[in-house]
Short mmCIF file of N, CA and C in Angstrom, two decimals:
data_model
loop_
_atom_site.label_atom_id
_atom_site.label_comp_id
_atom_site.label_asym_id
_atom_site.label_seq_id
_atom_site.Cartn_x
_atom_site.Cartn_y
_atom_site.Cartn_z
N UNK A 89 0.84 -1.19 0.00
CA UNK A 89 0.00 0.00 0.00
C UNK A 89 0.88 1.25 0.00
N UNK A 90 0.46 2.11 -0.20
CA UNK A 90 1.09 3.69 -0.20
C UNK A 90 1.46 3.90 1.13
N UNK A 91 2.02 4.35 1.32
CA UNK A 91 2.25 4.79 3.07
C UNK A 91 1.47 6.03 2.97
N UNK A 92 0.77 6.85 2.72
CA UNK A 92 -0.14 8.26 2.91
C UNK A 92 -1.22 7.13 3.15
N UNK A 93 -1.85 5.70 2.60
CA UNK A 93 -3.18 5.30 2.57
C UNK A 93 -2.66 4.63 4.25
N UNK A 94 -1.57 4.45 4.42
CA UNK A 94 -0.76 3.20 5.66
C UNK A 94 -0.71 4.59 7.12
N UNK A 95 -0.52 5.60 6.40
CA UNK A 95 -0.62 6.28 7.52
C UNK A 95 -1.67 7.01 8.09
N UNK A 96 -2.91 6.98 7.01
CA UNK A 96 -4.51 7.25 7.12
C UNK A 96 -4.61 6.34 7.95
N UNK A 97 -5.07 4.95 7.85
CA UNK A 97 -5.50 4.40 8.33
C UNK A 97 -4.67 3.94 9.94
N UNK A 98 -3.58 4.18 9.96
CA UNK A 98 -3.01 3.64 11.33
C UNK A 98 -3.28 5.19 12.43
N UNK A 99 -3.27 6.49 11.95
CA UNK A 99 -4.04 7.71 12.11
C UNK A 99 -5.34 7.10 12.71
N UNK A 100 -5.70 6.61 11.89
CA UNK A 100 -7.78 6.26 12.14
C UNK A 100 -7.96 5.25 13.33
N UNK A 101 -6.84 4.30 13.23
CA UNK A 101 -7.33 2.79 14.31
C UNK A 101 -6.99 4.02 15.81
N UNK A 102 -5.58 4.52 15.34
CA UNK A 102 -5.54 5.29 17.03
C UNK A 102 -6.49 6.56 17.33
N UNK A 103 -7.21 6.86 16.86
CA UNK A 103 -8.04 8.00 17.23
C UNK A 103 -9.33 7.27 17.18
N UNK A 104 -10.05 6.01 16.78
CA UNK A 104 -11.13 5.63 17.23
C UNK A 104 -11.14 4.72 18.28
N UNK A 105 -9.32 3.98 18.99
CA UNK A 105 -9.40 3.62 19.97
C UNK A 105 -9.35 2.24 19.50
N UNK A 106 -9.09 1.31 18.36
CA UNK A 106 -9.24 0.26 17.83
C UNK A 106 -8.24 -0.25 18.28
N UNK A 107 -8.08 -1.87 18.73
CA UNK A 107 -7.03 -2.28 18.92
C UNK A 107 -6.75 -3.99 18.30
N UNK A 108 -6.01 -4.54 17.51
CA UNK A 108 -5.87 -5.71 17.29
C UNK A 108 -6.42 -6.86 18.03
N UNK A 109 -6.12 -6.71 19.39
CA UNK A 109 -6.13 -7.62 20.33
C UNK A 109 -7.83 -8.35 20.21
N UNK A 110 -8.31 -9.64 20.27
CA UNK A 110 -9.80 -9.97 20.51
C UNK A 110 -10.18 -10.13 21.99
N UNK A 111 -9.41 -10.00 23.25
CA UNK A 111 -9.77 -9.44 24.19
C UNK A 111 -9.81 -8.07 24.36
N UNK A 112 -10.95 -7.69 25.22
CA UNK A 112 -11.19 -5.81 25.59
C UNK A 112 -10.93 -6.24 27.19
N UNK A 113 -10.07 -5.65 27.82
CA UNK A 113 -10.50 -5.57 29.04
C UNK A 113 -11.25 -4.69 29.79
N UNK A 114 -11.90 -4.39 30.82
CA UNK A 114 -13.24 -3.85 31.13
C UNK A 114 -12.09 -2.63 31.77
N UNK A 115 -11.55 -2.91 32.41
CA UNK A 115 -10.28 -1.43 32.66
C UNK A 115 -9.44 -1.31 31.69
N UNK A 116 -9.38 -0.24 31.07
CA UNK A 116 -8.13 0.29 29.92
C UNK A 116 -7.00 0.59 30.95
N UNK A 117 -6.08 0.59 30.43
CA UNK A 117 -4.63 1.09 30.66
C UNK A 117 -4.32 2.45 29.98
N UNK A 118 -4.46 2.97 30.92
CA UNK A 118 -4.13 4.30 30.42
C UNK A 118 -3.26 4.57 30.10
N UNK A 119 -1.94 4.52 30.85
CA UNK A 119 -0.46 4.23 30.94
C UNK A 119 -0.49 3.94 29.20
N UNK A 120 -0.43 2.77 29.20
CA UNK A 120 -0.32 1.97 27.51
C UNK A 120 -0.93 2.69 26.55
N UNK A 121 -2.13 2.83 26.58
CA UNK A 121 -2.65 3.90 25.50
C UNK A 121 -1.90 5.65 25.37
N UNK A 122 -1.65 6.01 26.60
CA UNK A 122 -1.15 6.99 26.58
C UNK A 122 0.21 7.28 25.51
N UNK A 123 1.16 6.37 26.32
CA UNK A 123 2.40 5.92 25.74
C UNK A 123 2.32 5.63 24.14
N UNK A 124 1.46 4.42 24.23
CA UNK A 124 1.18 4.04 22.67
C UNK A 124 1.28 5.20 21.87
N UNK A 125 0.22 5.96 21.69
CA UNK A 125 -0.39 6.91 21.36
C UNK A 125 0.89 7.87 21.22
N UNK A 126 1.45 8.54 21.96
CA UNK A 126 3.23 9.22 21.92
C UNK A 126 4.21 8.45 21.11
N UNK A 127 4.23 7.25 21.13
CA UNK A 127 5.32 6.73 19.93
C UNK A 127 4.90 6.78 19.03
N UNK A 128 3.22 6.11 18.47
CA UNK A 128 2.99 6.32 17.13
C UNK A 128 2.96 7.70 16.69
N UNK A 129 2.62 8.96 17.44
CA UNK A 129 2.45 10.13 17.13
C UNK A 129 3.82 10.52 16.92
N UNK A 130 4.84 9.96 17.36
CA UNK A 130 6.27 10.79 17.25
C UNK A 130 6.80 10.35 15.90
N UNK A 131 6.24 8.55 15.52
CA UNK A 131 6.53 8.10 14.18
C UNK A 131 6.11 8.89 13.17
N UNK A 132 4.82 9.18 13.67
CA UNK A 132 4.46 9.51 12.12
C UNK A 132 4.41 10.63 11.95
N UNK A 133 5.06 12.08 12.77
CA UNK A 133 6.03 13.23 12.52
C UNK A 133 7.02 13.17 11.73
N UNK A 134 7.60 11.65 12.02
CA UNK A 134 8.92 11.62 11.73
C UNK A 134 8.69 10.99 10.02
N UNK A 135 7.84 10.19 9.80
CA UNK A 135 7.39 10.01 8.54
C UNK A 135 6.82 11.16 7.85
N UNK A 136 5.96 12.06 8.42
CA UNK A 136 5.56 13.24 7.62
C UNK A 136 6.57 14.17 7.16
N UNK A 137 7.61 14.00 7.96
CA UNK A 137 8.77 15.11 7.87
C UNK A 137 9.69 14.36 6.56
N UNK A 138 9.67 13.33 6.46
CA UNK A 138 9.89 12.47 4.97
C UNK A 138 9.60 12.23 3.96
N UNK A 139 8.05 12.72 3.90
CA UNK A 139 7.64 12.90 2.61
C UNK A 139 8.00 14.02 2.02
N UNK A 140 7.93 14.04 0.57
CA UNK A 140 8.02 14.72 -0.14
C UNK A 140 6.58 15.26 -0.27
N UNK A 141 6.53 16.45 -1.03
CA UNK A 141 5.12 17.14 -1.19
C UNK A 141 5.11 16.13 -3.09
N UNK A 142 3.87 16.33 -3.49
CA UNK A 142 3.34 15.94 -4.82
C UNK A 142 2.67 16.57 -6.01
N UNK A 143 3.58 17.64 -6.25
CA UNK A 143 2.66 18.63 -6.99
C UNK A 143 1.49 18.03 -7.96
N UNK A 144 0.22 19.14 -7.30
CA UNK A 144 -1.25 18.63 -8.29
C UNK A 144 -1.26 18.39 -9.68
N UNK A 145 -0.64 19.63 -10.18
CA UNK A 145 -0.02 19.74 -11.36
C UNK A 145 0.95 18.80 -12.38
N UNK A 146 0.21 17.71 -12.71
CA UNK A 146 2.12 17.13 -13.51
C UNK A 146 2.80 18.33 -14.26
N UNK A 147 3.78 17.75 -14.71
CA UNK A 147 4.52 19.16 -15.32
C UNK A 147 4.76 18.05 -16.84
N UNK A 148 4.07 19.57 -17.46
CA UNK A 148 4.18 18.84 -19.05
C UNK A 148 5.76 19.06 -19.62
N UNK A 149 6.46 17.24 -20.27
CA UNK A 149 7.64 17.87 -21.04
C UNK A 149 7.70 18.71 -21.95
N UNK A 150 6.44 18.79 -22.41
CA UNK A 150 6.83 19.75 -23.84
C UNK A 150 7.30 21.50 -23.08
N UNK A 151 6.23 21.29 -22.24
CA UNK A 151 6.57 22.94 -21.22
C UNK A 151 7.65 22.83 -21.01
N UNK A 152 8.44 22.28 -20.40
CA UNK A 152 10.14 22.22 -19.77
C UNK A 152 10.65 22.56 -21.09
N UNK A 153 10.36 21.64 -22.00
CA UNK A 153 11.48 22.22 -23.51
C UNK A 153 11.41 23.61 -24.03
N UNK A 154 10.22 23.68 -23.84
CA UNK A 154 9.73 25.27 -24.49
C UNK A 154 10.10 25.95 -23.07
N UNK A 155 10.21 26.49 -21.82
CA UNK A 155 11.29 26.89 -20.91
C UNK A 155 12.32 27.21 -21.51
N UNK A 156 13.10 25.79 -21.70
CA UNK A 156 14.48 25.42 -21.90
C UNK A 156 14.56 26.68 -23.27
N UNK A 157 13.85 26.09 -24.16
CA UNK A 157 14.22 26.62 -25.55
C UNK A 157 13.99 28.76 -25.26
N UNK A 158 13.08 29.20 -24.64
CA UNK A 158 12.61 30.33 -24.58
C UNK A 158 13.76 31.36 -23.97
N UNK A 159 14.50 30.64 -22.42
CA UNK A 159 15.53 30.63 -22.09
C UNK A 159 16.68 31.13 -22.91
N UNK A 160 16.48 29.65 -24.04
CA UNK A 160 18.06 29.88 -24.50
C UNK A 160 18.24 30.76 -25.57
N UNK A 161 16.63 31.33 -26.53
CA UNK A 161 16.25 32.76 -27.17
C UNK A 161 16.67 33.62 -26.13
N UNK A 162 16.27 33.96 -24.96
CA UNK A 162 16.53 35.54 -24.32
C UNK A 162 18.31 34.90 -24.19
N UNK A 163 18.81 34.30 -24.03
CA UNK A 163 20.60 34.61 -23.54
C UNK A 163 21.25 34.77 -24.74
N UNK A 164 20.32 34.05 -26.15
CA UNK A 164 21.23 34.44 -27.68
C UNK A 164 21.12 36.04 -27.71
N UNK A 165 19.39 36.41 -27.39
CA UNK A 165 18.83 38.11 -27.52
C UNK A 165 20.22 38.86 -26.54
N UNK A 166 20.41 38.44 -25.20
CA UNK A 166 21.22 39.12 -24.67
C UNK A 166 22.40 39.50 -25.22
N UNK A 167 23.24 38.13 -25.82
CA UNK A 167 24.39 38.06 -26.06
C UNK A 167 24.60 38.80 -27.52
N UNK A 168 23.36 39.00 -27.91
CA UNK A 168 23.22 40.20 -29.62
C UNK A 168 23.66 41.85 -28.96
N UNK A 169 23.10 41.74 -28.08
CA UNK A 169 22.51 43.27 -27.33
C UNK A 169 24.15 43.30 -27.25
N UNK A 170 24.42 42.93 -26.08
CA UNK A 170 25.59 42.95 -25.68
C UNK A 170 26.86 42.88 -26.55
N UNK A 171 26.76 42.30 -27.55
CA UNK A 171 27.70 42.47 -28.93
C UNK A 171 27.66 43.74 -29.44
N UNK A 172 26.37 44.62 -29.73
CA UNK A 172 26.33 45.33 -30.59
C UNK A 172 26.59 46.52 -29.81
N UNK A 173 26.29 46.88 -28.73
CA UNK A 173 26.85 47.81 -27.83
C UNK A 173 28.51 48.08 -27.51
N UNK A 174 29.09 46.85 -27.77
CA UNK A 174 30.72 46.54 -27.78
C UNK A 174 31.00 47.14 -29.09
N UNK A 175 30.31 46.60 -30.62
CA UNK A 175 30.72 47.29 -31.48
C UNK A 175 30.56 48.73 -31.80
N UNK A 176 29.50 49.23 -31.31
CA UNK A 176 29.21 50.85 -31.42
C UNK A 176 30.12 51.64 -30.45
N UNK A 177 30.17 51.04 -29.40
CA UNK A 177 31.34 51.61 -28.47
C UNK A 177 32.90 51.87 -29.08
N UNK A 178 33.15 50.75 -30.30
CA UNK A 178 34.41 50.64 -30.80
C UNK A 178 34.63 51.94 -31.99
N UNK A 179 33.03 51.95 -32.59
CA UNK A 179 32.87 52.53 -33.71
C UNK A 179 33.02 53.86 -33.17
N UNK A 180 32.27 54.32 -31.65
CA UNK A 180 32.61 55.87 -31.14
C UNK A 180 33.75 56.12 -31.15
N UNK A 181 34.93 55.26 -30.73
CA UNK A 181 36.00 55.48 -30.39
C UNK A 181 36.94 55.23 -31.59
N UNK A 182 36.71 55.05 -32.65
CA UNK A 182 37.39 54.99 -33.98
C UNK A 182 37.01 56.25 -34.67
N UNK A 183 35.94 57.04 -34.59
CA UNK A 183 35.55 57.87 -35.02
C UNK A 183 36.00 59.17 -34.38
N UNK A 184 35.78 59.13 -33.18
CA UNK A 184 36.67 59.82 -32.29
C UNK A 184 38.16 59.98 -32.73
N UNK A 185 38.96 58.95 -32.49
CA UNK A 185 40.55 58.91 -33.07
C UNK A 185 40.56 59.75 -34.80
N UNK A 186 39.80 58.98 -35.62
CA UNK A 186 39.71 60.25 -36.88
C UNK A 186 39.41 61.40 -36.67
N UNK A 187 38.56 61.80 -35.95
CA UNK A 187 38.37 63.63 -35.49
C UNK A 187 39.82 63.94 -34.83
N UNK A 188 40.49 63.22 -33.91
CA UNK A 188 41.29 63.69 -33.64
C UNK A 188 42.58 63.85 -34.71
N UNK A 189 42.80 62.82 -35.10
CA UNK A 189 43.96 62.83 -36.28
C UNK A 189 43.58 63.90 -37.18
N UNK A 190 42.16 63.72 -37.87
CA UNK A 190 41.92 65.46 -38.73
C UNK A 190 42.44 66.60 -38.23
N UNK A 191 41.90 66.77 -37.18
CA UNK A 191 42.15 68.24 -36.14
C UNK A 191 43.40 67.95 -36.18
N UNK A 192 44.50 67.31 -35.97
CA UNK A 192 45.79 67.84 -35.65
C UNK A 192 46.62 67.90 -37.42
N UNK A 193 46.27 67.47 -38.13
CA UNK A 193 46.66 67.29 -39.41
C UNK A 193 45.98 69.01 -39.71
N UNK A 194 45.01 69.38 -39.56
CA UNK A 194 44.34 70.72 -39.54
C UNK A 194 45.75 71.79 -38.76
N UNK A 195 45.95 71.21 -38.08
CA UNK A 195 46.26 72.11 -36.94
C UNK A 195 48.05 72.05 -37.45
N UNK A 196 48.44 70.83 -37.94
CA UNK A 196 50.03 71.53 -38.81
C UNK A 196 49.84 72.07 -40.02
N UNK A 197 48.78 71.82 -40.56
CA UNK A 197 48.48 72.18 -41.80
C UNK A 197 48.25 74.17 -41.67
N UNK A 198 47.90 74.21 -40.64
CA UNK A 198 47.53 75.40 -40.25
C UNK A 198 49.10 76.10 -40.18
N UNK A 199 50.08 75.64 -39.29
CA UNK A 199 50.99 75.74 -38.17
C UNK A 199 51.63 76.17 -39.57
N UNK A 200 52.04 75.35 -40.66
CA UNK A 200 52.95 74.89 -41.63
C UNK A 200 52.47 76.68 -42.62
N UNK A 201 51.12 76.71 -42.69
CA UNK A 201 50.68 77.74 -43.74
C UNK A 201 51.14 78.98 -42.69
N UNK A 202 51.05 79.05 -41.76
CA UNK A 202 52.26 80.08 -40.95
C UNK A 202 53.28 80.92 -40.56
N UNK A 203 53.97 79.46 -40.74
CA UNK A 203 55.28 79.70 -40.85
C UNK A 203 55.67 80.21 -42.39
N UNK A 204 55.47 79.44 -43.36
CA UNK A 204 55.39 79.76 -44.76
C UNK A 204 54.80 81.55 -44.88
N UNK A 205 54.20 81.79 -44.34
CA UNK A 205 53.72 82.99 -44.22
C UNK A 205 54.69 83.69 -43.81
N UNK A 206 55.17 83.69 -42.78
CA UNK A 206 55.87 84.53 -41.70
C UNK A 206 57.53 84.54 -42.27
N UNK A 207 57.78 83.33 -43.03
CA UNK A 207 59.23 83.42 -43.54
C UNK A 207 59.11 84.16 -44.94
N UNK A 208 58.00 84.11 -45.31
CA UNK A 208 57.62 84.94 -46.79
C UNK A 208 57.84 86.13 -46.37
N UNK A 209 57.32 86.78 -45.62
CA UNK A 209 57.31 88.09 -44.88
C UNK A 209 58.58 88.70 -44.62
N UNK A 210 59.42 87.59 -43.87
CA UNK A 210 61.07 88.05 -43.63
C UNK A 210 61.82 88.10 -44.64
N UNK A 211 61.66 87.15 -45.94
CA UNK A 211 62.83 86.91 -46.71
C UNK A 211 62.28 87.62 -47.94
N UNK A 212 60.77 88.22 -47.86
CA UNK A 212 60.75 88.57 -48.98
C UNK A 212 61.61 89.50 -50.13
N UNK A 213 61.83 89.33 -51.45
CA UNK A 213 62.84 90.01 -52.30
C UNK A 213 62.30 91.17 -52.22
N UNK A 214 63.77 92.25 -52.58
CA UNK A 214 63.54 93.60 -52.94
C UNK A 214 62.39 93.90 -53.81
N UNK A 215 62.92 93.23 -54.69
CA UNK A 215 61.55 93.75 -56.18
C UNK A 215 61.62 92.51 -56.58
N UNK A 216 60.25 91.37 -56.50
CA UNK A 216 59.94 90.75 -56.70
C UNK A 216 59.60 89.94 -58.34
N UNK A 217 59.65 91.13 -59.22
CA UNK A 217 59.86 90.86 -60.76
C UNK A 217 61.25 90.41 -61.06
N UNK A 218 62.19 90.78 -60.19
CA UNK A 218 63.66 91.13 -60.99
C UNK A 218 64.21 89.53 -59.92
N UNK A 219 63.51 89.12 -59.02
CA UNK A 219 63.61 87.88 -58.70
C UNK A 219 62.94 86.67 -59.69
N UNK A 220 62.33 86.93 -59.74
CA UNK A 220 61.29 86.13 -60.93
C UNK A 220 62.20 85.64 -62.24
N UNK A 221 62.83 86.94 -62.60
CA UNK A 221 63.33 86.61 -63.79
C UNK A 221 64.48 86.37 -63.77
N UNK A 222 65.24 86.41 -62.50
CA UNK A 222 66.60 85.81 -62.48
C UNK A 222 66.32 84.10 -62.14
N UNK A 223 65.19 83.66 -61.55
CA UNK A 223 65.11 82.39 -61.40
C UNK A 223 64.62 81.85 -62.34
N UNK A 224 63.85 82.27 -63.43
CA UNK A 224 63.39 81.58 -64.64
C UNK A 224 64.72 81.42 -65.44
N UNK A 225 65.46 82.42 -65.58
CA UNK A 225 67.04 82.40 -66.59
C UNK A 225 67.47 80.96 -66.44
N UNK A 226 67.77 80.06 -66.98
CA UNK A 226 68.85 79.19 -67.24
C UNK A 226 70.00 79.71 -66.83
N UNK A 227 70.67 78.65 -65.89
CA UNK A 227 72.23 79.07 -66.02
C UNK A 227 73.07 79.23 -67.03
N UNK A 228 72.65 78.83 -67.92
CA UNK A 228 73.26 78.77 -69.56
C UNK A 228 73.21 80.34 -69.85
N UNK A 229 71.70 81.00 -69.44
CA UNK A 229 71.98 82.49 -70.23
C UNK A 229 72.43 83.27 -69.41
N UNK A 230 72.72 82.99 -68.59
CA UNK A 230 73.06 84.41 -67.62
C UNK A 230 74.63 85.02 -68.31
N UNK A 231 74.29 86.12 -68.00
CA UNK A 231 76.01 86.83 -68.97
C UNK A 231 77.48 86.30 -68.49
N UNK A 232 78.13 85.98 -69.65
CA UNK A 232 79.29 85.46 -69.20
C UNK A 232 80.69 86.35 -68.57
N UNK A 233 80.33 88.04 -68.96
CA UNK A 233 81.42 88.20 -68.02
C UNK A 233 80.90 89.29 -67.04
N UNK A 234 80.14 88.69 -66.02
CA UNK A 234 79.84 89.15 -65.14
C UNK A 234 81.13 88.86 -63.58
N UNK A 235 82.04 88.19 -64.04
CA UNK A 235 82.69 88.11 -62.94
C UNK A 235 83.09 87.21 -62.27
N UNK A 236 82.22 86.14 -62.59
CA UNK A 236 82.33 84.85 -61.45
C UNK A 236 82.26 84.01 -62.87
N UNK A 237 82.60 82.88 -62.57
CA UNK A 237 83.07 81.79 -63.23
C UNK A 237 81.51 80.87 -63.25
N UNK A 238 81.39 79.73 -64.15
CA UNK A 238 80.61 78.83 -64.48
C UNK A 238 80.00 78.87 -63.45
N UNK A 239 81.22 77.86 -62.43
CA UNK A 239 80.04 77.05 -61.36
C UNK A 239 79.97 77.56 -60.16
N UNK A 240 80.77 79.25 -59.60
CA UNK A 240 79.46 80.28 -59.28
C UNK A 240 78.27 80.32 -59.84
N UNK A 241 78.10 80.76 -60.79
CA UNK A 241 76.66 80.89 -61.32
C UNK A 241 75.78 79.88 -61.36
N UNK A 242 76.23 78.69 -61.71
CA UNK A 242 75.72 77.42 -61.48
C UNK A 242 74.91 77.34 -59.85
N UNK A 243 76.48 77.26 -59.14
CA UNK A 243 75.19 77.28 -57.97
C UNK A 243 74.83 78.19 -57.73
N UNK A 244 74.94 79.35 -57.98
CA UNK A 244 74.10 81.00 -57.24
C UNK A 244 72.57 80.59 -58.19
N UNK A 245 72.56 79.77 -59.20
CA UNK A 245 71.26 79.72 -59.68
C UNK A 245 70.59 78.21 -59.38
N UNK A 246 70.88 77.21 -58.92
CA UNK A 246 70.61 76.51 -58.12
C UNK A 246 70.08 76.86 -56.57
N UNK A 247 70.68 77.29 -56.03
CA UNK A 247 70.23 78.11 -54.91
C UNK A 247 69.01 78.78 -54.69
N UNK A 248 69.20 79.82 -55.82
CA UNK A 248 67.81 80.43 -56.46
C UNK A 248 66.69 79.41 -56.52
N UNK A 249 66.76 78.45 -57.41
CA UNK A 249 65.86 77.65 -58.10
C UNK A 249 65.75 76.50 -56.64
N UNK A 250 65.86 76.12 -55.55
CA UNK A 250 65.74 75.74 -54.69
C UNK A 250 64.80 77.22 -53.58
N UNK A 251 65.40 77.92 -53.74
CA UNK A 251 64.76 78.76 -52.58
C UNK A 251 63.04 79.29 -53.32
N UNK A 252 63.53 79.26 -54.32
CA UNK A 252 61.64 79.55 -55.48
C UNK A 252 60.77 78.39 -54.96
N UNK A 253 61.50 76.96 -55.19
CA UNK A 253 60.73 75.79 -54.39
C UNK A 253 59.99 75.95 -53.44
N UNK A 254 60.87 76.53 -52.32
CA UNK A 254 60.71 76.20 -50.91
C UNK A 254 59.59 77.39 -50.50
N UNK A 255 59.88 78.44 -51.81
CA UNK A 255 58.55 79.45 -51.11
C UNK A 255 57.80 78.98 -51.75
N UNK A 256 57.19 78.35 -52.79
CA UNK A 256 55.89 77.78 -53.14
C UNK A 256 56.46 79.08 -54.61
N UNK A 257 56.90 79.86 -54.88
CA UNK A 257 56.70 80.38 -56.34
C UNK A 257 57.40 79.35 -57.73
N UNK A 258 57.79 78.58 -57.91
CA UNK A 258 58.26 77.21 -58.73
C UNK A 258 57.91 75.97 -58.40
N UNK A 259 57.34 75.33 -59.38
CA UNK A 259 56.64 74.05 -59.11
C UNK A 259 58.34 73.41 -59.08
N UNK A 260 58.06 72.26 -58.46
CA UNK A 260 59.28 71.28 -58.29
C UNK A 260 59.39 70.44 -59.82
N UNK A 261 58.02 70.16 -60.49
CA UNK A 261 57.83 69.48 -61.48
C UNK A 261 58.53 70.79 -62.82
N UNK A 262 58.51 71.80 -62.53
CA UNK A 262 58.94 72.66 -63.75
C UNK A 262 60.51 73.47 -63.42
N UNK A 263 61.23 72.91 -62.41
CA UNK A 263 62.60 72.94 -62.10
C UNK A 263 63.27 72.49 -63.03
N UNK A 264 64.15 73.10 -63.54
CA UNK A 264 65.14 72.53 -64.01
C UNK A 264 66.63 71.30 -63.60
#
């Protein structure tokens, strides 16, 4: 039998006073019933405290799978979330680093148009035509007896044709 039907009924014989025995004696024992009554009551504490409970409910497998499965949708959903927040975070901070690299590329670009300025200012020629046309001359035409030999002139017009470079008035591509 079940022990819940084993412990109904052994519950029932001691609370209506039933006893195995086919003698009754005309005096009860109190003592004995008393006692009795305290061990079986302490047993079957000690058995109640052993059962398990039995939920009313069976629990359907298909429910547990669909749990299981619903579960393991929200931790993929999480683990999307959580990806894409890592990549936008990367993307702020890459985008960021290009603003910064612009701005400072801005900022020699600036520094550079400056200085170029400011040395234009200092070194600029007396009369700026009569510079012009001594740096366009070929060393070939410049007059031969001016005084100085070949490769004076050579480099005094090299020099020239380097310093036209460096101010931006001669392309490097149309140097001689």
């Amino acid at each position: 039998m079940n022990k819940p039907i084993q412990l109904t009924l052994f519950l029932t014989l001691i609370v209506t006073g039933c006893s195995n025995s086919n003698s009754i004696s005309s005096e009860p024992k109190e003592e004995t019933v008393i006692t009795a009554a305290a061990f079986h009551e302490n047993k079957l504490e000690k058995e109640l405290k052993n059962l398990k409970p039995v939920p009313l409910k069976m629990v359907n497998p298909l429910a547990t799978e669909l749990g299981k499965l619903k579960a393991k949708q929200e931790a993929e959903k999480q683990r999307q979330i959580t990806a894409a927040k890592k990549r936008e975070k990367e993307q702020r901070a890459k985008r960021k680093k290009q603003q910064e690299e612009e701005a400072e590329r801005q900022a020699q670009a600036q520094r550079q148009q400056n200085e170029a300025s400011s040395s234009n200012s200092q070194n600029a020629p007396s009369s700026p035509s009569q510079t012009d046309d001594a740096i366009q001359q070929p060393a070939s035409e410049l007059p031969d007896d001016d005084g100085y030999g070949y490769e004076e002139r050579k480099k005094w017009h090299d020099d020239q044709v380097e310093w036209g470079i460096k101010q931006g008035y001669i392309d490097p591509e149309d140097a001689p």
